[in-house]
XYZ file of C-alpha atoms in Angstrom:
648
model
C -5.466 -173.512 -95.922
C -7.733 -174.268 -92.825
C -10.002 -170.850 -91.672
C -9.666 -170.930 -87.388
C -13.120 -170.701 -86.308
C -14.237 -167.434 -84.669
C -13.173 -166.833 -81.373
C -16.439 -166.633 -78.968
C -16.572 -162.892 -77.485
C -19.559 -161.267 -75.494
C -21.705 -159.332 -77.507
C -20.884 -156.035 -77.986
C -17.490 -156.355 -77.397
C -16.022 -157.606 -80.420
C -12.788 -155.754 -81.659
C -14.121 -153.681 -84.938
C -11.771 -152.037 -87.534
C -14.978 -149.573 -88.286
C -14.425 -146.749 -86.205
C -16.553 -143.722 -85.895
C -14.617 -141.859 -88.507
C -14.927 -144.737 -90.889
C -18.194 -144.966 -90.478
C -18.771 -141.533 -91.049
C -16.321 -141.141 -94.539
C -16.814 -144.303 -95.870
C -19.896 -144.563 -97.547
C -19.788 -141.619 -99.811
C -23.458 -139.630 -100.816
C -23.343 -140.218 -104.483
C -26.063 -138.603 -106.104
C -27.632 -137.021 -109.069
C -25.166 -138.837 -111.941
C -25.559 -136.826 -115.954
C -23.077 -136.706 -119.001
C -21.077 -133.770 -119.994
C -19.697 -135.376 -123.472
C -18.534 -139.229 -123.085
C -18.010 -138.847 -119.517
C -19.916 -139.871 -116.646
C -20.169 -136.854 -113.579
C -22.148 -136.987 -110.686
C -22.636 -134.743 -107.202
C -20.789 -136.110 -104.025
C -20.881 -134.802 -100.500
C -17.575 -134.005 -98.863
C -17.830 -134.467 -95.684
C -13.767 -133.613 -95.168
C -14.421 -130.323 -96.775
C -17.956 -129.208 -94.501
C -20.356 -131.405 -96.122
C -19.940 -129.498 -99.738
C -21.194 -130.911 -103.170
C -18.472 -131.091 -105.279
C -19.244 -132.182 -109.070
C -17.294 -134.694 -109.794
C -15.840 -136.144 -113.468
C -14.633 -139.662 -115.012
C -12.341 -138.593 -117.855
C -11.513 -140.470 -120.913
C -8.131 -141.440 -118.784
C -9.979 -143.040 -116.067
C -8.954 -140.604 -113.421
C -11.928 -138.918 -111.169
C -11.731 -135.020 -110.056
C -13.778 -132.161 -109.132
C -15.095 -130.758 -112.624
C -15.330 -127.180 -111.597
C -12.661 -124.716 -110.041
C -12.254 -125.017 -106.170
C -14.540 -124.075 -103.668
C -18.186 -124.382 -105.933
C -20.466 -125.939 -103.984
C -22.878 -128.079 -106.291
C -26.632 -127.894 -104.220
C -30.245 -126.396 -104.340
C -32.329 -126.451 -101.239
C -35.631 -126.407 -102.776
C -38.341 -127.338 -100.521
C -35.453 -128.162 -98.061
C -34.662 -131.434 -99.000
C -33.213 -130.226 -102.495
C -33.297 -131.189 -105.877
C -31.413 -131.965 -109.246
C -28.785 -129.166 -108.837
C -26.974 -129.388 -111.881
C -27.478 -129.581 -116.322
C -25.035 -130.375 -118.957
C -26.341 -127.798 -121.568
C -25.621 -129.912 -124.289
C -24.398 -132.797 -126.190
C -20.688 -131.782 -126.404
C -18.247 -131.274 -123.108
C -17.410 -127.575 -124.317
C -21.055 -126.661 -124.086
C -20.403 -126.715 -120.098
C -22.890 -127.074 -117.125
C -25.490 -125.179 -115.303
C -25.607 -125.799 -111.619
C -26.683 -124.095 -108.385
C -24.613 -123.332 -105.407
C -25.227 -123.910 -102.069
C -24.345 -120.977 -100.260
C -25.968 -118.149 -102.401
C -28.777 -120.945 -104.464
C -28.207 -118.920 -107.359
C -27.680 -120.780 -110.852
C -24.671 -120.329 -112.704
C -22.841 -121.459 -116.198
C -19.822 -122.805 -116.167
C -17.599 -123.942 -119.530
C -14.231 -125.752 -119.373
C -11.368 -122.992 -119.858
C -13.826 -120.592 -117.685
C -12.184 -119.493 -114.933
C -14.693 -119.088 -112.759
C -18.443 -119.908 -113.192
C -20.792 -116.804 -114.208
C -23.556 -116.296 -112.568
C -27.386 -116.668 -114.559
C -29.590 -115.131 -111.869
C -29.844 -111.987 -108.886
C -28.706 -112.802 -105.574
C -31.885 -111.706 -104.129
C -32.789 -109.720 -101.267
C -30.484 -112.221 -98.983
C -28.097 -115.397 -99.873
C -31.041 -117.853 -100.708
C -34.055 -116.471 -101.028
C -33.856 -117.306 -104.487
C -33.490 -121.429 -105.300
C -33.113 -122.845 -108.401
C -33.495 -126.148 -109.157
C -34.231 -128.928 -112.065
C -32.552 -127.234 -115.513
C -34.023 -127.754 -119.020
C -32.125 -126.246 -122.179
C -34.576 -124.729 -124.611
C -32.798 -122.626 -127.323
C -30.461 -119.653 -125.696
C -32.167 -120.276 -122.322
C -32.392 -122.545 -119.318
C -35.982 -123.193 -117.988
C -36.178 -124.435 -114.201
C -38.288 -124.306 -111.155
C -37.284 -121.085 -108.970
C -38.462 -121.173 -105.313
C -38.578 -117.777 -103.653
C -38.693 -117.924 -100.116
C -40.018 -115.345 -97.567
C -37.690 -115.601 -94.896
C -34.671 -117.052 -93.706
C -36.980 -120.157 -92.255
C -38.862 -120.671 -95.432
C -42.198 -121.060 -93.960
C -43.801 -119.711 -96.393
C -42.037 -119.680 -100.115
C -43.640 -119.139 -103.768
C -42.876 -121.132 -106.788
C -42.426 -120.506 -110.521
C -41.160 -121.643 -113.772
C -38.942 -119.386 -115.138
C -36.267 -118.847 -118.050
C -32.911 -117.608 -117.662
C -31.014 -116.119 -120.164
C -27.658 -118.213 -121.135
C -25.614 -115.054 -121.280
C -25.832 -114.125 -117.830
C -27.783 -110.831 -118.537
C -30.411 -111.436 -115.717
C -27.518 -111.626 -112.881
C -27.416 -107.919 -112.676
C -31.117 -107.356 -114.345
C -34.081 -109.355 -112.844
C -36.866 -108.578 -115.412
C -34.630 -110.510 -117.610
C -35.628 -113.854 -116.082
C -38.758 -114.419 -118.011
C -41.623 -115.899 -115.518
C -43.746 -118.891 -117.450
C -45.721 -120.585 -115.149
C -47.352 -121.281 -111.490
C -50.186 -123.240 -111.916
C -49.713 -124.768 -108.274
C -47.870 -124.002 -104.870
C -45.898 -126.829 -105.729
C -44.219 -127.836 -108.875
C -41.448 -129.765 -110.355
C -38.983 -128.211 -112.914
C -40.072 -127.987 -117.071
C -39.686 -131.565 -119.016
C -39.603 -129.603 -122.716
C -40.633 -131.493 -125.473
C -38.030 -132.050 -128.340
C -38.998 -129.986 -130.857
C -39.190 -127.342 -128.369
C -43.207 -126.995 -128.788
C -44.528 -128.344 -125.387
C -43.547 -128.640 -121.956
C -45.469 -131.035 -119.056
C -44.612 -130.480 -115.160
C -46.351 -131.746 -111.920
C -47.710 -130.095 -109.833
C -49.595 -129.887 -106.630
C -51.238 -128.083 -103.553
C -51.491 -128.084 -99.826
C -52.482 -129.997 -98.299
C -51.484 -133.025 -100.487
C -48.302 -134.550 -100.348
C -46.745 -135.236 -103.627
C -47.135 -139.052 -102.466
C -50.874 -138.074 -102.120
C -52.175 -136.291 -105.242
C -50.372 -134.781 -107.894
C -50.842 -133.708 -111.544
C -49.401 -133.952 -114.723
C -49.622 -130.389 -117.019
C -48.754 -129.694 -120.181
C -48.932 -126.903 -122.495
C -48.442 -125.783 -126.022
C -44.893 -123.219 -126.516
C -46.222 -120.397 -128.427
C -43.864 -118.732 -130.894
C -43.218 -116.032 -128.174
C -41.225 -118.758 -126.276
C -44.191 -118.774 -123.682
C -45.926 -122.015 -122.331
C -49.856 -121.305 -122.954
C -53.332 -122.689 -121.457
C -51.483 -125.528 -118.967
C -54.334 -128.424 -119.173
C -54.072 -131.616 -116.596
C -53.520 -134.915 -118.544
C -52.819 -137.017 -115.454
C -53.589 -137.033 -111.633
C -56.010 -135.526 -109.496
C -58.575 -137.298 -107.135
C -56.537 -140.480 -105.608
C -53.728 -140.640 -108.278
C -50.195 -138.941 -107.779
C -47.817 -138.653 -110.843
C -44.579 -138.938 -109.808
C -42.751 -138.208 -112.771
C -43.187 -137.668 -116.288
C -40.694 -137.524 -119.266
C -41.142 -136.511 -123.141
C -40.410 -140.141 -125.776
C -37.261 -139.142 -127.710
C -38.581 -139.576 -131.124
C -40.554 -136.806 -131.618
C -44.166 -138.261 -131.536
C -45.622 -136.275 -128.583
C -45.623 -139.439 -125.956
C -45.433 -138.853 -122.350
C -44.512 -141.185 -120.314
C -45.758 -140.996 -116.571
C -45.237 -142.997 -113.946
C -48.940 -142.995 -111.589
C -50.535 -144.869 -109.608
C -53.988 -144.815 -110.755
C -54.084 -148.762 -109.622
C -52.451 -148.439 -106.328
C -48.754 -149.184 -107.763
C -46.574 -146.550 -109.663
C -46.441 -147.875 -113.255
C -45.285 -146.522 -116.265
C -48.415 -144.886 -118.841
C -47.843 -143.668 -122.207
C -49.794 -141.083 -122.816
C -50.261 -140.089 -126.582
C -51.898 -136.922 -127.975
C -55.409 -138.427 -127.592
C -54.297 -138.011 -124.484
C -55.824 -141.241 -122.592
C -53.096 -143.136 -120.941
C -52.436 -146.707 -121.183
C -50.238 -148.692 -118.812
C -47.151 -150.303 -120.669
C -46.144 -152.974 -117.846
C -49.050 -153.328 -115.035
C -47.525 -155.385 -112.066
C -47.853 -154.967 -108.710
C -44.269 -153.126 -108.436
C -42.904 -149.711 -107.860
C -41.338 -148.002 -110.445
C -41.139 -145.072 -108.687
C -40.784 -143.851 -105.275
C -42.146 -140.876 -103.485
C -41.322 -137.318 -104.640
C -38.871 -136.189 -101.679
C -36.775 -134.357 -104.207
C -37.466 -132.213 -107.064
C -36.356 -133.734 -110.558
C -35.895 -137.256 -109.071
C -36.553 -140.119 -112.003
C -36.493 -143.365 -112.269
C -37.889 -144.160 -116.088
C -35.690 -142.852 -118.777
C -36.626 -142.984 -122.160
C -33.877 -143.975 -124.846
C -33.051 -143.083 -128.105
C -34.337 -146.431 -129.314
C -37.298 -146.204 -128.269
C -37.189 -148.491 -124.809
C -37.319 -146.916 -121.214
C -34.626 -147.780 -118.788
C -37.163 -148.134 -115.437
C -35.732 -148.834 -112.232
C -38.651 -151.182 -110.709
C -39.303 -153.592 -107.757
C -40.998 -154.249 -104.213
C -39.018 -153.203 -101.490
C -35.496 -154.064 -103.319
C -34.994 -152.325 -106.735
C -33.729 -153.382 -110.151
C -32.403 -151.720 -113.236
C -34.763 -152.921 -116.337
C -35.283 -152.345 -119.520
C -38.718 -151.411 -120.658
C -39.675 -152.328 -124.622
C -43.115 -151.140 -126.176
C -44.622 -154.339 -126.106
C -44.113 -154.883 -122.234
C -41.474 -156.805 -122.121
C -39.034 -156.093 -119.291
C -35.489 -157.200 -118.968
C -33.191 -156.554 -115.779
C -29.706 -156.062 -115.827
C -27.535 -159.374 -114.760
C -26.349 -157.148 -111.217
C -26.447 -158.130 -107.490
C -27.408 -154.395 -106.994
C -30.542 -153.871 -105.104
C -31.086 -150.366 -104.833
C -30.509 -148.075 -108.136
C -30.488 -143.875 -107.625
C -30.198 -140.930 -109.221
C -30.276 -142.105 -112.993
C -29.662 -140.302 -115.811
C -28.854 -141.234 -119.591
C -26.966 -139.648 -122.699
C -29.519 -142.001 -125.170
C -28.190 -144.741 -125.395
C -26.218 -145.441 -121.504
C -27.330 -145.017 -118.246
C -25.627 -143.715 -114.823
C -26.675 -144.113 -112.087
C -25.613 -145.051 -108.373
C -26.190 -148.577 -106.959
C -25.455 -150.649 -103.840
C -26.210 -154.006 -102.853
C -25.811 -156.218 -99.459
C -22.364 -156.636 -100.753
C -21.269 -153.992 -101.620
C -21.975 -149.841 -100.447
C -22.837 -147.353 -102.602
C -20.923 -146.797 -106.393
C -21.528 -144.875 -109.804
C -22.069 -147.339 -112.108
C -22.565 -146.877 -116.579
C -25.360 -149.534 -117.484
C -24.736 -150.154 -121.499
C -28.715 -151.820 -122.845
C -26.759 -153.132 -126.004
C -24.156 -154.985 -124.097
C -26.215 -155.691 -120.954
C -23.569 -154.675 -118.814
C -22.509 -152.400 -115.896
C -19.569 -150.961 -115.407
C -18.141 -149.110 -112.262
C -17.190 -145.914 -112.194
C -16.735 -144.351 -108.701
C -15.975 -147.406 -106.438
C -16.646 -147.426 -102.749
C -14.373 -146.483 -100.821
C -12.654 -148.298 -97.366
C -13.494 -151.953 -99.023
C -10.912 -153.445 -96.825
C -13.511 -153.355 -94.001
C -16.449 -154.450 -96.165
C -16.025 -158.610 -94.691
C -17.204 -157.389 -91.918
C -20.602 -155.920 -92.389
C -23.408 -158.064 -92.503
C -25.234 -159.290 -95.196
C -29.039 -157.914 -94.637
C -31.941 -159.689 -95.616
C -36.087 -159.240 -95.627
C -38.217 -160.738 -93.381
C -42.193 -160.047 -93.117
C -43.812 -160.380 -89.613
C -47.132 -160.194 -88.637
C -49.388 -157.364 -86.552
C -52.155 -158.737 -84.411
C -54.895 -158.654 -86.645
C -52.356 -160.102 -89.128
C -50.837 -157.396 -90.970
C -48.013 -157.422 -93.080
C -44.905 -155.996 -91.189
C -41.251 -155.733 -93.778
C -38.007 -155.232 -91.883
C -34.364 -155.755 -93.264
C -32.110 -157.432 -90.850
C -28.666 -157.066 -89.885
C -27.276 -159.743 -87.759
C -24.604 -158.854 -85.818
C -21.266 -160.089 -87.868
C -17.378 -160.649 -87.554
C -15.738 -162.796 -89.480
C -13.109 -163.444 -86.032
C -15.885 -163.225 -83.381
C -18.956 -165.553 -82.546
C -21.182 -164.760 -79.215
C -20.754 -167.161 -76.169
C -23.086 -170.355 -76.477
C -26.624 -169.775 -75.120
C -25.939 -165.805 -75.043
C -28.566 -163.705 -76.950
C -27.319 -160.286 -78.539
C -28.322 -156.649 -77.998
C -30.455 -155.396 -81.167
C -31.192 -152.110 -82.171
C -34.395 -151.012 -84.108
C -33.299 -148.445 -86.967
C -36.437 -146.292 -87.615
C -36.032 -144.610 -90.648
C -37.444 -141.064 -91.682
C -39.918 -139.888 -93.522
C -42.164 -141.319 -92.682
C -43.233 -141.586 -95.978
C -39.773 -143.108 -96.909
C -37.986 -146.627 -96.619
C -34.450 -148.014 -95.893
C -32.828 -150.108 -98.125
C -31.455 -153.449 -97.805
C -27.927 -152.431 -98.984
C -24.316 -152.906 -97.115
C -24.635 -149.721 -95.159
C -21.202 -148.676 -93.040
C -23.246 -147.120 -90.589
C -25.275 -150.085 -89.441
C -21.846 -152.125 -89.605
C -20.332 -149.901 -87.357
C -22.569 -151.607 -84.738
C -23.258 -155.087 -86.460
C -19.467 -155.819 -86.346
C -19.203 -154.775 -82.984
C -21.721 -157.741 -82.217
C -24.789 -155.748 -81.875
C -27.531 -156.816 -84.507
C -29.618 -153.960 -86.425
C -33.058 -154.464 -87.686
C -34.527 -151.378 -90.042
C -38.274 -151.485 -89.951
C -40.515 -150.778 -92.925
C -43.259 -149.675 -91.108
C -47.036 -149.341 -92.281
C -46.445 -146.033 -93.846
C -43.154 -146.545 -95.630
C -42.961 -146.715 -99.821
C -41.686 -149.250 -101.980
C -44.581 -151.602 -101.077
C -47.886 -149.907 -102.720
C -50.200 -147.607 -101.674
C -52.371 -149.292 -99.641
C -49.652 -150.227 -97.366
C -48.441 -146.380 -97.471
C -51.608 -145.627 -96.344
C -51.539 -148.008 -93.226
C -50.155 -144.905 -91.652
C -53.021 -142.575 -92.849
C -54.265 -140.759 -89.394
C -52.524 -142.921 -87.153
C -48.685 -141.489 -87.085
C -47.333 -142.000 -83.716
C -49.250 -145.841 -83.245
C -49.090 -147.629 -86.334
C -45.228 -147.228 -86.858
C -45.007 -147.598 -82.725
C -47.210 -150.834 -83.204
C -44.996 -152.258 -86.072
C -42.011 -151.984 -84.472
C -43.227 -153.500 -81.577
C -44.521 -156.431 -84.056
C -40.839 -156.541 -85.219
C -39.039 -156.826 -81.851
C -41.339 -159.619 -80.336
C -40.861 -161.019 -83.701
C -36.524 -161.122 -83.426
C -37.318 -162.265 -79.764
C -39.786 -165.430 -81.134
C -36.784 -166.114 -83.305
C -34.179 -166.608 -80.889
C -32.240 -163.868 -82.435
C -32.865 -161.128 -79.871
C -32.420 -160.750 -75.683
C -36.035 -158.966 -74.869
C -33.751 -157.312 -71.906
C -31.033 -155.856 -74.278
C -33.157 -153.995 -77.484
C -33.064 -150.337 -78.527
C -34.468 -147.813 -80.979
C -32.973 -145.367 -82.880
C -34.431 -142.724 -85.573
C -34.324 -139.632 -87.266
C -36.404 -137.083 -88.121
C -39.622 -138.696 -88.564
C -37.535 -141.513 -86.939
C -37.029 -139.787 -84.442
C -40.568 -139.251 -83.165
C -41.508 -142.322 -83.438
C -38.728 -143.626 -81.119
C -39.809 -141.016 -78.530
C -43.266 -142.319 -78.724
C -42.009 -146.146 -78.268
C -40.258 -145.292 -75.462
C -43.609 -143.613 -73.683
C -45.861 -146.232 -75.308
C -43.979 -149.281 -74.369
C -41.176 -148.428 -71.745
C -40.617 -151.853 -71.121
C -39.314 -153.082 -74.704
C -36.646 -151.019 -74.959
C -33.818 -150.197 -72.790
C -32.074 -146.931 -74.517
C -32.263 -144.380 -77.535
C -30.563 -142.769 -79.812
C -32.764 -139.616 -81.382
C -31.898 -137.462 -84.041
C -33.309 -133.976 -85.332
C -37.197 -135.309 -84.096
C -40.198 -134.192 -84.407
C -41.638 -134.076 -81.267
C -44.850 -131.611 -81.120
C -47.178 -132.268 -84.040
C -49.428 -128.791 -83.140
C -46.527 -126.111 -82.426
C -44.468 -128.371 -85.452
C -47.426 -127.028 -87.991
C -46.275 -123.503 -87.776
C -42.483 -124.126 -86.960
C -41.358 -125.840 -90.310
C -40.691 -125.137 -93.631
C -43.799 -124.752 -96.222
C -42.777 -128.316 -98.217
C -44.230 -130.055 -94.853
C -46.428 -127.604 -93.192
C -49.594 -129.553 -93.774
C -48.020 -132.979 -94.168
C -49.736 -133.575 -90.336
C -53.523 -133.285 -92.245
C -52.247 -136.838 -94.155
C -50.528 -138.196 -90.899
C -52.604 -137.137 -88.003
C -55.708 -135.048 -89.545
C -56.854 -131.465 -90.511
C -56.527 -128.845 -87.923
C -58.024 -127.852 -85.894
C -60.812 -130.518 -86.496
C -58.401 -133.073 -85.404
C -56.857 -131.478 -82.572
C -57.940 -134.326 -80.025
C -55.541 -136.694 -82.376
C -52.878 -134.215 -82.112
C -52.888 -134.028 -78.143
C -52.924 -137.981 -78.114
C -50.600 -139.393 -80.319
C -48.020 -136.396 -79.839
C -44.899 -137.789 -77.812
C -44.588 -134.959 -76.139
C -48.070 -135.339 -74.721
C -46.945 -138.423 -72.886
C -43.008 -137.341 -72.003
C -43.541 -137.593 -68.384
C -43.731 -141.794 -69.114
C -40.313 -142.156 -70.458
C -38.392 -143.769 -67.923
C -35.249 -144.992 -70.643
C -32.134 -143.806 -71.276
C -31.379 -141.527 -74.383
C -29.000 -139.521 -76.127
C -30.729 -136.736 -78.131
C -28.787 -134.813 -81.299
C -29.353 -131.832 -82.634
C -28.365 -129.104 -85.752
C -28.727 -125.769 -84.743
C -29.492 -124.720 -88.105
C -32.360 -127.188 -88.944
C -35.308 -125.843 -90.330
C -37.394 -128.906 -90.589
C -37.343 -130.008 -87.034
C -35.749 -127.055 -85.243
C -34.211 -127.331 -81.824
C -37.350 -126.019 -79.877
C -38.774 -128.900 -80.473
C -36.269 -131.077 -78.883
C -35.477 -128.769 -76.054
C -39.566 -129.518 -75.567
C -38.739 -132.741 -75.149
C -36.471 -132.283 -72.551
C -38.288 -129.797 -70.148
C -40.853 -132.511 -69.815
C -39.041 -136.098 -69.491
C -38.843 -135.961 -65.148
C -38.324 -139.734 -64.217
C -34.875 -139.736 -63.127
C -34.331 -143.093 -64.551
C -34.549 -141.120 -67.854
C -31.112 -140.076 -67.952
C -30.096 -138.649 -70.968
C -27.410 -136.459 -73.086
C -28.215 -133.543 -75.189
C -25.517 -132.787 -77.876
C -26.120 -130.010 -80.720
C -24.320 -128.767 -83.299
C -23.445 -125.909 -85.089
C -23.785 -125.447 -89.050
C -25.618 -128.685 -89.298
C -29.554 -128.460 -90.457
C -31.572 -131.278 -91.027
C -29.249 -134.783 -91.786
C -25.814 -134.138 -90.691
C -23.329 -134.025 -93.500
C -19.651 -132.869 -91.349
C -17.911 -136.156 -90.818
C -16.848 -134.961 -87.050
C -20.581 -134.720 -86.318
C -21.670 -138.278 -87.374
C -18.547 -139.857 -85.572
C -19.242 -137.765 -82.871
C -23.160 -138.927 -82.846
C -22.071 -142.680 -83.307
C -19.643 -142.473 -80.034
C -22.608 -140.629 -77.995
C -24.573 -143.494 -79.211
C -22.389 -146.350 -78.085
C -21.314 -145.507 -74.936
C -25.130 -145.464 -74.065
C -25.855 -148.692 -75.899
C -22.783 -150.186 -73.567
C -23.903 -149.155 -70.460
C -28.061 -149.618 -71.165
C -27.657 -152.994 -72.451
C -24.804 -154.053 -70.249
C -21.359 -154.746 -72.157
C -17.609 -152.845 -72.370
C -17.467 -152.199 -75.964
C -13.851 -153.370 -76.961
């Protein structure tokens, strides 16, 4: 059967079956996968039901549901940006989960035939003061990393490990929960040992960044059930840890993945306690600590590690003793939110092909089976297929971006017409995108409008010398690279130099605001979400996690306060002379709305036009379906009428 070729169409115009709603619901947030028993469970956001976790369960039938009664809402909002929320407390289904909800942050147990979970811990002095986040089981108690914050804005916040009592007596009696550590303002939750004799954590302080420096601490249990003398085995000076797991057979080897070498490799460390590096390569295999209790090297019950490794793209190995690595036989490139009972592995993975899934890896078999598929697949032909490409800076820097050429498999553009790109900025900025199928960007691919996501000096996955690009120069290096990028699409033929855009969030955000003041010429419209805007007032505005991240990006204050007044874009608003639509949750505590109404008060060229939409109940990353469809429209009927075409 002959295929009619595609129909030429302006670009732009082209008739997509992705709608804003689509685009919004369709590629589920899987996260944070475990085992409860045989089965396979995992947190998903619900955006139909206001952006709750739910805790969802494949049963030995096959069919997927919400594991606990209605209405729990499966989060932690440690350091804002949250954590591993929930625990199976033990091998068997019956022995039930500990989680934390999102509305009060306190932990509760929960066992199937319960009919409603009971609560572990006080409520505190208000709904959330008290967070709990990343649960270890160590005899009648859970151990975890509790966060007490000192006001509603968490600008300032303690942190301890603590152990709760398994029969609930601490919800009505504080001195029950049993404080056992706070060696630093920051620290991930206990990784206990299994005989029950140690535990390690990380740890760090302002101003590093857990990207920055970090250490690895153990200590002996005492017979008392207390953690003693906490010593530093890891870290320190240049190095960060970002994660560190117990071997399962009982010898007293940590793993730890560091980056003593400039790459986040896997150590053993023994009880000599000198580490030795099990697979050096020039790969990640880890990522930046965003999120308390995130892992990506899992330690089996054979004695290999499941590692999820790579440059830029990811893959699911396994790890042997000797070295040797072998990947998985999968088109995934990105693997998240791993976890193991032994012997499998869940985790969630996406590829180019194919948006995000829960997937069971099986070592012994070597294969992967789904078990949450996307969802909406139907529209899935018509997202583009992403690749890398690497351009090059002026003094010849490395610059990665993953590009999304605009894509229908009806529609071509007229002969000798050029189409409208827009530069995705991601957040951060000590982050990355990921070259995965990704509804949102095919929202605007399949419309004919081509996306390119810039890995910016700055962003992980590549090192940390190439993190480091961005080391006192936030605001011009990721400006610069983009920049690089564009002319780079343009010297390709792909892109009309007249018709490109940015759009960004967060971090994103500001540096879209500072392309459009440094280079007003280059782009012709954005889209800015949630920014940050004002580097100095920013300082004492947000939440504690990020309160000296500036000393890493910009420099220390007040020594570097001449940096701060330069490369703020605020500082030079009054240049913007491009379009923009600027978004904006009421309720965000990282980058709250003062700084964007900043933003405004100061942009005067009247060419400037621009659209200020906030919303209520949304913080920092909108999670309410109606608020990202409502974004994506705000964002395309400025795209149509900056870069001149009548969306279809």
């Amino acid at each position: 059967m002959n295929t009619p070729d595609p129909t030429p169409l302006p670009y732009g115009t082209w008739p997509s079956p992705i709608g804003p709603e689509d685009a919004a619901r369709g590629d589920a947030l899987l996260e944070w996968t475990g085992f409860l028993g045989g089965d396979v469970c995992w947190t998903e956001v619900l955006p139909e039901d206001g952006g709750r976790g739910g805790l969802m369960r494949r049963g030995a039938d096959g069919t997927i549901g919400e594991l606990l009664p209605p209405g729990w809402d499966v989060r932690t909002r440690v350091i804002e940006y949250g954590g591993r929320p929930w625990l199976p407390l033990g091998d068997r289904a019956e022995d039930g989960v500990v989680f934390t909800h999102g509305p009060d942050q306190r932990a509760y147990r929960w066992r199937p035939g319960d009919a409603e979970p009971t609560p572990l811990t006080p409520p505190g002095d208000w709904p959330g003061q008290l967070r709990h986040a990343d649960f270890a089981v160590r005899g009648d108690e859970v151990w975890c990393l509790r966060e007490t914050v000192d006001d509603p804005t968490a600008r300032t916040a303690r942190r301890h490990l603590v152990a709760l009592p398994l029969d609930g007596s601490a919800a009505a009696d504080p001195t029950r929960v049993r404080e056992l550590a706070a060696s630093h303002h920051f620290m991930t939750g206990p990784r206990i040992a299994p005989g029950g004799d140690r535990v390690a954590w990380l740890g760090w302080d302002h101003p590093d960044m857990p990207w920055d420096t970090t250490h690895l601490m153990v200590a002996d249990i005492g017979p008392d059930g207390r953690p003693g003398r906490a010593v530093p085995l890891m870290g320190g000076g240049h190095e960060s840890v970002t994660q560190a797991d117990w071997a399962t057979d009982g010898s007293g080897t940590l793993y730890a993945v560091s980056d003593p070498d400039g790459w986040w490799n896997v150590h053993a460390v023994g009880r000599d306690g000198v580490p030795r590096n099990l697979c050096p390569r020039e790969e990640e295999f880890g990522e930046a600590l965003w999120r308390i209790g995130l892992r990506w090297c899992l330690p089996l019950l054979d004695g290999t590690l499941a590692v999820i490794h790579g440059v830029g793209r990811r893959a699911l190995g396994v790890l042997a003793a000797d070295g040797t690595l072998t990947d998985f036989a999968d088109d995934a490139t990105e693997w998240h939110f791993p976890a193991t009972d032994g012997r499998r592995v869940a985790a969630v993975s996406s590829s180019p092909g194919r948006r995000r899934a829960v997937v069971l890896a099986d070592p012994a078999t070597g294969t992967v089976e789904t078990v949450r598929a996307p969802a909406g697949q139907d529209t899935d032909r018509y997202a583009a297929t992403p690749h890398r490409r690497t351009y090059r800076g002026a003094a010849g820097e490395p610059v990665h971006a993953y590009v999304h050429p605009p894509h229908h498999p009806d529609h071509t553009g007229p002969e000798g017409e050029r189409p409208p790109w827009l530069v995705h900025v991601h957040g951060g900025p000590t982050s990355r995108g990921h070259l995965v199928l990704n509804q949102e960007i095919a929202f605007f691919t399949s419309r004919g409008i081509g996306v390119v996501d810039v890995q910016y000096g700055g962003s992980t996955g590549y090192g940390r010398a190439y993190r480091e690009r961005l080391r006192h120069t936030w605001g011009r290096t990721d400006v610069a690279d983009c920049a690089t990028v564009v002319r780079g699409l343009v010297a390709d033929g792909l892109a009309d130099p007249g018709r490109i855009a940015v759009r960004g969030g967060s971090a994103g955000g500001w540096t879209a605001v500072a392309a459009l003041a440094a280079d007003p010429d280059l782009y012709r419209a954005a889209a800015v979400y949630y920014p940050v805007l004002d580097p100095e007032s920013w300082r004492d505005e947000t939440h504690d996690f990020e309160s000296r991240y500036l000393d890493g990006l910009i420099g220390p204050w007040p020594a570097a306060a001449d940096r701060y007044a330069a490369q703020s874009p605020l500082a030079a608003a009054d240049r913007i002379r491009t379009p923009f639509v600027l978004l904006q949750g009421l309720d965000d505590t990282v980058c709250p709305p003062a700084q964007a109404e900043r933003l405004l008060s100061r942009v005067t060229d009247p060419r400037a036009r621009h659209t200020y939409l906030t919303f209520a109940g949304e913080g920092h990353g909108f999670r309410r379906s109606s608020t990202i469809a409502d974004s994506l429209r705000a964002e395309l009927r400025l795209y149509a009428d900056a870069l001149g075409f009548t969306p279809a």
